[in-house]
Tab-separated table of C-alpha atoms in Angstrom:
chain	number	residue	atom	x	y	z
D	1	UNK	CA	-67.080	-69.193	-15.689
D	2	UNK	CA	-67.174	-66.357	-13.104
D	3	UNK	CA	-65.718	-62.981	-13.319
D	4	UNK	CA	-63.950	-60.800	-11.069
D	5	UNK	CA	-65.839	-60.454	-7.713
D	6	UNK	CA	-65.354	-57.319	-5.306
D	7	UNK	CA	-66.281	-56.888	-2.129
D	8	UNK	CA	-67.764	-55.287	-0.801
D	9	UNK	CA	-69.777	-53.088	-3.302
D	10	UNK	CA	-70.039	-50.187	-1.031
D	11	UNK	CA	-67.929	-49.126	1.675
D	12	UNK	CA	-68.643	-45.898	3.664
D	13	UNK	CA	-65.769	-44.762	6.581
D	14	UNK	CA	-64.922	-41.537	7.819
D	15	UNK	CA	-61.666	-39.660	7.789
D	16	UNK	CA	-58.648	-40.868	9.323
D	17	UNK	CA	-60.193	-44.151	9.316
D	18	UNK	CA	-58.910	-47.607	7.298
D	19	UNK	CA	-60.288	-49.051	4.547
D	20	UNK	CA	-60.220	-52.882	3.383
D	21	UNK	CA	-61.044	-54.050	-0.212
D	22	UNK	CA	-61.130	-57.250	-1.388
D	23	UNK	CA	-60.910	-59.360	-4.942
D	24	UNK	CA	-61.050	-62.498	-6.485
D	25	UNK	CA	-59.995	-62.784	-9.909
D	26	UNK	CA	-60.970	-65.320	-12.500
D	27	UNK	CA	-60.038	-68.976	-12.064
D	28	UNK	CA	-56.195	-69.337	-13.641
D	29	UNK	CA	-55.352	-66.098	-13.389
D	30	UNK	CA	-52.289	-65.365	-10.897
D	31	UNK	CA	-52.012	-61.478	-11.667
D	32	UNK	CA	-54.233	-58.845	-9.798
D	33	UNK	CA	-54.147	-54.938	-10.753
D	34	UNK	CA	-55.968	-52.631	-8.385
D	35	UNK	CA	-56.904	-49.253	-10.256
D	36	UNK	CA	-58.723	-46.275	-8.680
D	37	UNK	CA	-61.324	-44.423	-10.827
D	38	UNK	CA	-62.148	-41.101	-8.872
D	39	UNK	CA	-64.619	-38.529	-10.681
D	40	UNK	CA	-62.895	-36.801	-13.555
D	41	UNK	CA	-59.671	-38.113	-13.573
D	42	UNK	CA	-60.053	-42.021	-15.222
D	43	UNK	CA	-58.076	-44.967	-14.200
D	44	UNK	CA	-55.293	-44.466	-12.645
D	45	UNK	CA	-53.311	-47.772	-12.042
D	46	UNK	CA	-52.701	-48.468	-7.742
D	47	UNK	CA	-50.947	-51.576	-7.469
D	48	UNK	CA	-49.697	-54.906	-9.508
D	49	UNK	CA	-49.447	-58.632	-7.647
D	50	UNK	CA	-48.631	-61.548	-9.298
D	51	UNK	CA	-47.587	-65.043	-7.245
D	52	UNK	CA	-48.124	-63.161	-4.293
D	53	UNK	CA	-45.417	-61.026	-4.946
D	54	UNK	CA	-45.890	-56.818	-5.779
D	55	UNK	CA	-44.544	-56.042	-9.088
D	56	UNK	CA	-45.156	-52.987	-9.658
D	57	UNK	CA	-47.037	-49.598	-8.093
D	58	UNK	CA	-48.130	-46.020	-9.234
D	59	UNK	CA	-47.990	-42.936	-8.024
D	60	UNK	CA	-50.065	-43.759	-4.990
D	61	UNK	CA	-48.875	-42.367	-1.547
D	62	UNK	CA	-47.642	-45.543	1.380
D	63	UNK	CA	-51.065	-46.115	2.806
D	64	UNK	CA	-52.484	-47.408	-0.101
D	65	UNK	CA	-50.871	-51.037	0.598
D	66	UNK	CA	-51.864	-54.681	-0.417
D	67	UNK	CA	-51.336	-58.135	-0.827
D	68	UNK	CA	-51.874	-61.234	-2.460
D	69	UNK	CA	-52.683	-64.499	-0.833
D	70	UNK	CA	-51.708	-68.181	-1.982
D	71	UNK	CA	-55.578	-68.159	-3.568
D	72	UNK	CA	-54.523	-65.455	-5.540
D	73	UNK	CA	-57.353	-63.459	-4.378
D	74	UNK	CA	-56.063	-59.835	-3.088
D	75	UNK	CA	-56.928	-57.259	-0.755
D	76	UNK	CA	-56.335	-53.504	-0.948
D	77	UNK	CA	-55.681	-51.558	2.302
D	78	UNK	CA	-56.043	-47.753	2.254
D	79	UNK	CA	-55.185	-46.255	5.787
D	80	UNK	CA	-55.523	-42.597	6.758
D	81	UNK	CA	-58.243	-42.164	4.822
D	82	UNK	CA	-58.825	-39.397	3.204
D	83	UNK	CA	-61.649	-37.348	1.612
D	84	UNK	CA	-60.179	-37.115	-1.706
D	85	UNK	CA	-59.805	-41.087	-1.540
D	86	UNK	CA	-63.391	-41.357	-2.036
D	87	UNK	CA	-63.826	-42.664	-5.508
D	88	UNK	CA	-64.544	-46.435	-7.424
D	89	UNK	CA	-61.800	-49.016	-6.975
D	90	UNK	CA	-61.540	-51.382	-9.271
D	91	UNK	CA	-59.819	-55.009	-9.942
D	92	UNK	CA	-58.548	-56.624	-12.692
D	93	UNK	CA	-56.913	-60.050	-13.427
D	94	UNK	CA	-55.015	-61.381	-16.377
D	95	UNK	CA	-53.176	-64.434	-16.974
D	96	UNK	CA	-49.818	-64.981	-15.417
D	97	UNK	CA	-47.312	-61.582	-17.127
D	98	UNK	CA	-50.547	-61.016	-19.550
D	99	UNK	CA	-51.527	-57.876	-18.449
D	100	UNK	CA	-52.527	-56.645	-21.649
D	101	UNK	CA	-56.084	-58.522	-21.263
D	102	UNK	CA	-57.204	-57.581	-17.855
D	103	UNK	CA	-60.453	-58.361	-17.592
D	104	UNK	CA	-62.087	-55.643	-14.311
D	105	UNK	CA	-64.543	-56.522	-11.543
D	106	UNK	CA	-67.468	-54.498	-10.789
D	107	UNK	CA	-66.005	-52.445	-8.279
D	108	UNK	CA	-66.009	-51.076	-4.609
D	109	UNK	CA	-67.208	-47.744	-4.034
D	110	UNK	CA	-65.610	-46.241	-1.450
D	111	UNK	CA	-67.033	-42.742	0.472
D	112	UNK	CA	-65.132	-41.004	3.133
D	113	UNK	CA	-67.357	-38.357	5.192
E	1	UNK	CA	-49.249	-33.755	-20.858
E	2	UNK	CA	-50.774	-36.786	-20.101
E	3	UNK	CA	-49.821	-40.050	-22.158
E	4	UNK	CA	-53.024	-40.658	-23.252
E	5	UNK	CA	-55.332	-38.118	-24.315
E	6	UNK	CA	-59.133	-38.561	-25.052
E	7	UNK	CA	-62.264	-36.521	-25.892
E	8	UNK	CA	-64.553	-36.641	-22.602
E	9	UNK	CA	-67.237	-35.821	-24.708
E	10	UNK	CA	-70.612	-36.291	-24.454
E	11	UNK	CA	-70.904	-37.810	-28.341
E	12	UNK	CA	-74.292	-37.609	-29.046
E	13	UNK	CA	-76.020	-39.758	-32.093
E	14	UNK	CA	-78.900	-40.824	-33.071
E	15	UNK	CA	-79.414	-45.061	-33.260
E	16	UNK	CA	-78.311	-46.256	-36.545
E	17	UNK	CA	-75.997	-43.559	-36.787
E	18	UNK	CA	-71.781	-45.022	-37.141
E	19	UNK	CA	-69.517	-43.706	-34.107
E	20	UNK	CA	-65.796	-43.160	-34.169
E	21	UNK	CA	-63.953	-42.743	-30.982
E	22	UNK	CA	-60.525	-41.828	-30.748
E	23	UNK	CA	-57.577	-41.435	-28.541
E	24	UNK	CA	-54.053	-40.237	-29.192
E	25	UNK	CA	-50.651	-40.994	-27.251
E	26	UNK	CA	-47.386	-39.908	-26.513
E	27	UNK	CA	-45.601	-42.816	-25.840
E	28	UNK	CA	-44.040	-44.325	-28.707
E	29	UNK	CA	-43.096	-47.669	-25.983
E	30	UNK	CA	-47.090	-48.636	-26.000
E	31	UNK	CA	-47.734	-52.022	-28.206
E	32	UNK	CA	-50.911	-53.315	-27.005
E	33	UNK	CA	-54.249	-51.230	-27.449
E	34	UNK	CA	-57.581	-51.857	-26.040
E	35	UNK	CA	-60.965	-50.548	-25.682
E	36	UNK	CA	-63.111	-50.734	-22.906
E	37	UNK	CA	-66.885	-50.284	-22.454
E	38	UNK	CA	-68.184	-48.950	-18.655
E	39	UNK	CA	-71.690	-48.737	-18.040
E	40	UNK	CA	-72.618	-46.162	-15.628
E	41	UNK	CA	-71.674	-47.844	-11.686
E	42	UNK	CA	-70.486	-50.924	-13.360
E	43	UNK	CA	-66.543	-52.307	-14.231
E	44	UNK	CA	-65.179	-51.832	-17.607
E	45	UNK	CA	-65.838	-54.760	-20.030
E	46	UNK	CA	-63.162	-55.327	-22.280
E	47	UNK	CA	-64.301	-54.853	-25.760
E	48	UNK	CA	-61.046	-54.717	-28.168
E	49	UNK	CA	-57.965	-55.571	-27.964
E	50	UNK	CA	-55.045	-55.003	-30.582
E	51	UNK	CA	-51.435	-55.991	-30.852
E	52	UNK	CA	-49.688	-52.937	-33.229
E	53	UNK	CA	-50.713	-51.474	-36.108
E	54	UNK	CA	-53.516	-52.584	-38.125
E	55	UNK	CA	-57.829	-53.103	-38.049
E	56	UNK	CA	-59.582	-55.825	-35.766
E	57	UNK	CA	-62.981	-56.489	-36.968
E	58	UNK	CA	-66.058	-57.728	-34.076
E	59	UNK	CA	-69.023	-57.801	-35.713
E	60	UNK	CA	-69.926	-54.053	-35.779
E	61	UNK	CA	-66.990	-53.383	-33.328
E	62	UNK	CA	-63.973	-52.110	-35.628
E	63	UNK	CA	-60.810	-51.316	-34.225
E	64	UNK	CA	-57.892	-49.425	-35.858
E	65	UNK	CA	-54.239	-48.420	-34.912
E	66	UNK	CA	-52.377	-46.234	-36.364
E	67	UNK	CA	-48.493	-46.277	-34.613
E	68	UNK	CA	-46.990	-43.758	-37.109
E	69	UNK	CA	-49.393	-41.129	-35.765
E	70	UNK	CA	-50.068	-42.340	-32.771
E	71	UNK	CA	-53.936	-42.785	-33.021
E	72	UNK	CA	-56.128	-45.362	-32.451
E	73	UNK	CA	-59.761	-45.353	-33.302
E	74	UNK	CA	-62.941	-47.354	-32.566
E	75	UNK	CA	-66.072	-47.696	-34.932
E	76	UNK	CA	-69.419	-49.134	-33.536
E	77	UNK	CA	-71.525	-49.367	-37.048
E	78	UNK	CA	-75.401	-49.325	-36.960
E	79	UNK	CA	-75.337	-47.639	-32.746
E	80	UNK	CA	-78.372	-49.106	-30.469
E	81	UNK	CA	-79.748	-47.354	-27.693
E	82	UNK	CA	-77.739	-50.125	-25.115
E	83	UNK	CA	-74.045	-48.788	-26.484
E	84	UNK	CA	-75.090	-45.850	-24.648
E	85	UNK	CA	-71.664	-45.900	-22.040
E	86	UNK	CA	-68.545	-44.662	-21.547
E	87	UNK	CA	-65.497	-45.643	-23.769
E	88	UNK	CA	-62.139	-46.281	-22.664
E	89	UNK	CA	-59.243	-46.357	-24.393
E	90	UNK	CA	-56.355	-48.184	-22.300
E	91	UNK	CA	-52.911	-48.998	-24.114
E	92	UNK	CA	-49.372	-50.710	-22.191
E	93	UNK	CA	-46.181	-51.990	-23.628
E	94	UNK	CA	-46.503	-55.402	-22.578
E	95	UNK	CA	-46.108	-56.875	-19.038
E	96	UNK	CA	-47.019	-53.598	-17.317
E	97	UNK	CA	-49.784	-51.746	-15.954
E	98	UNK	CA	-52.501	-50.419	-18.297
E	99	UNK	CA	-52.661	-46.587	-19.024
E	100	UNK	CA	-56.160	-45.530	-19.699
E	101	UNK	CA	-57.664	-42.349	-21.302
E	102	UNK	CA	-60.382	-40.531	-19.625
E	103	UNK	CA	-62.692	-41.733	-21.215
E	104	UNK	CA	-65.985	-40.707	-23.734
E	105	UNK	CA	-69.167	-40.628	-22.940
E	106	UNK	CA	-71.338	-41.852	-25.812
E	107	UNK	CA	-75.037	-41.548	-26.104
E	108	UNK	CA	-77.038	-43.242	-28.320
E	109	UNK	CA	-80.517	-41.664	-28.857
E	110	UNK	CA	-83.763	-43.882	-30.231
């Protein structure tokens, strides 16, 4: 059965650009987490879709924005980009209001010069 | 204070050697605990997974909770060279995002 896919792996855009992530999560699963791991700081949890619908976000500024599509897949849009944006985003998926297993894709590494 | 709190380390042992990783919260709320593995430029792999207090055995995986104190714990018995990663503690109360810790480097030496 396949994982969590990400695309694409690397990303590189300048500063005041916009960035465009994409994920699709495991077969069955309707809920998508997007979580941004920048260096030193860990996890920190972006943005919650299930059934297309956002159910819940952290403490993430308006341009970080996404959506869900009737695939279930996602995409995360980060505009104004940022310097300190550059850092690993990462996707999870979990059964429908199971979001104590998430199981993560590999990633998008995002750089902003 | 952050909810979650966990040595970055590094933890350096040598192979054979038994590990214990902890993490401590603040959040009396959190019911689910996990642990995570991350390979250096790769997504965490879930590894654990515990509902409340208690052990969760995976063959030399051990996982332990401890609610009362807020602690939970992971033991990797006999270490290899390839558990050489990062651990992550992540813990929610159900039906809600996951908070993680920062994670601890572990490296396993031949």
């Amino acid at each position: 059965e396949a994982g969590v896919t990400q695309s694409p792996t690397h990303l590189i855009k300048t500063r005041g650009q916009q960035a465009t992530l994409r994920c699709s999560p495991i077969s069955g699963h309707t809920s998508v987490y997007w979580y941004q791991q920048a260096l030193g700081l860990g996890l920190q949890f972006l943005l919650w879709y299930d059934e297309g619908e956002e159910r819940n976000r952290g403490n993430f500024p308006p341009r970080f924005s996404g959506r869900q599509f009737p695939n279930y897949s996602s995409e995360l849009n980060v505009n104004a980009l940022e310097l300190e944006d550059s850092a690993l985003y990462l996707c999870a998926s979990s059964l429908a209001y199971s979001g104590d297993t998430q199981y993560f894709g590999p990633g998008t590494r995002l750089t902003v010069l | 204070q952050k909810e979650v709190e966990q040595d970055p380390g590094p933890l350096s042992v040598p192979e054979g050697a038994i590990v214990s990783l902890n993490c401590t919260y603040s959040n009396s709320a959190f019911q689910y605990f996990m642990w995570y593995r991350q390979y250096s430029r790769k997504g965490p792999e879930l590894l654990m997974y515990t509902y409340s207090s208690g052990n969760k055995e995976d063959g030399r995986f051990t996982a332990q909770v401890d609610k009362s104190s807020k602690y939970i714990s992971l033991f990797i018995r006999d270490s290899q060279p390839s558990d050489s990663a990062t651990y992550l503690c992540a813990m929610t109360r159900g039906f809600q995002k996951l908070v993680f810790g920062t994670g601890t480097r572990l490296l396993v030496s031949p």
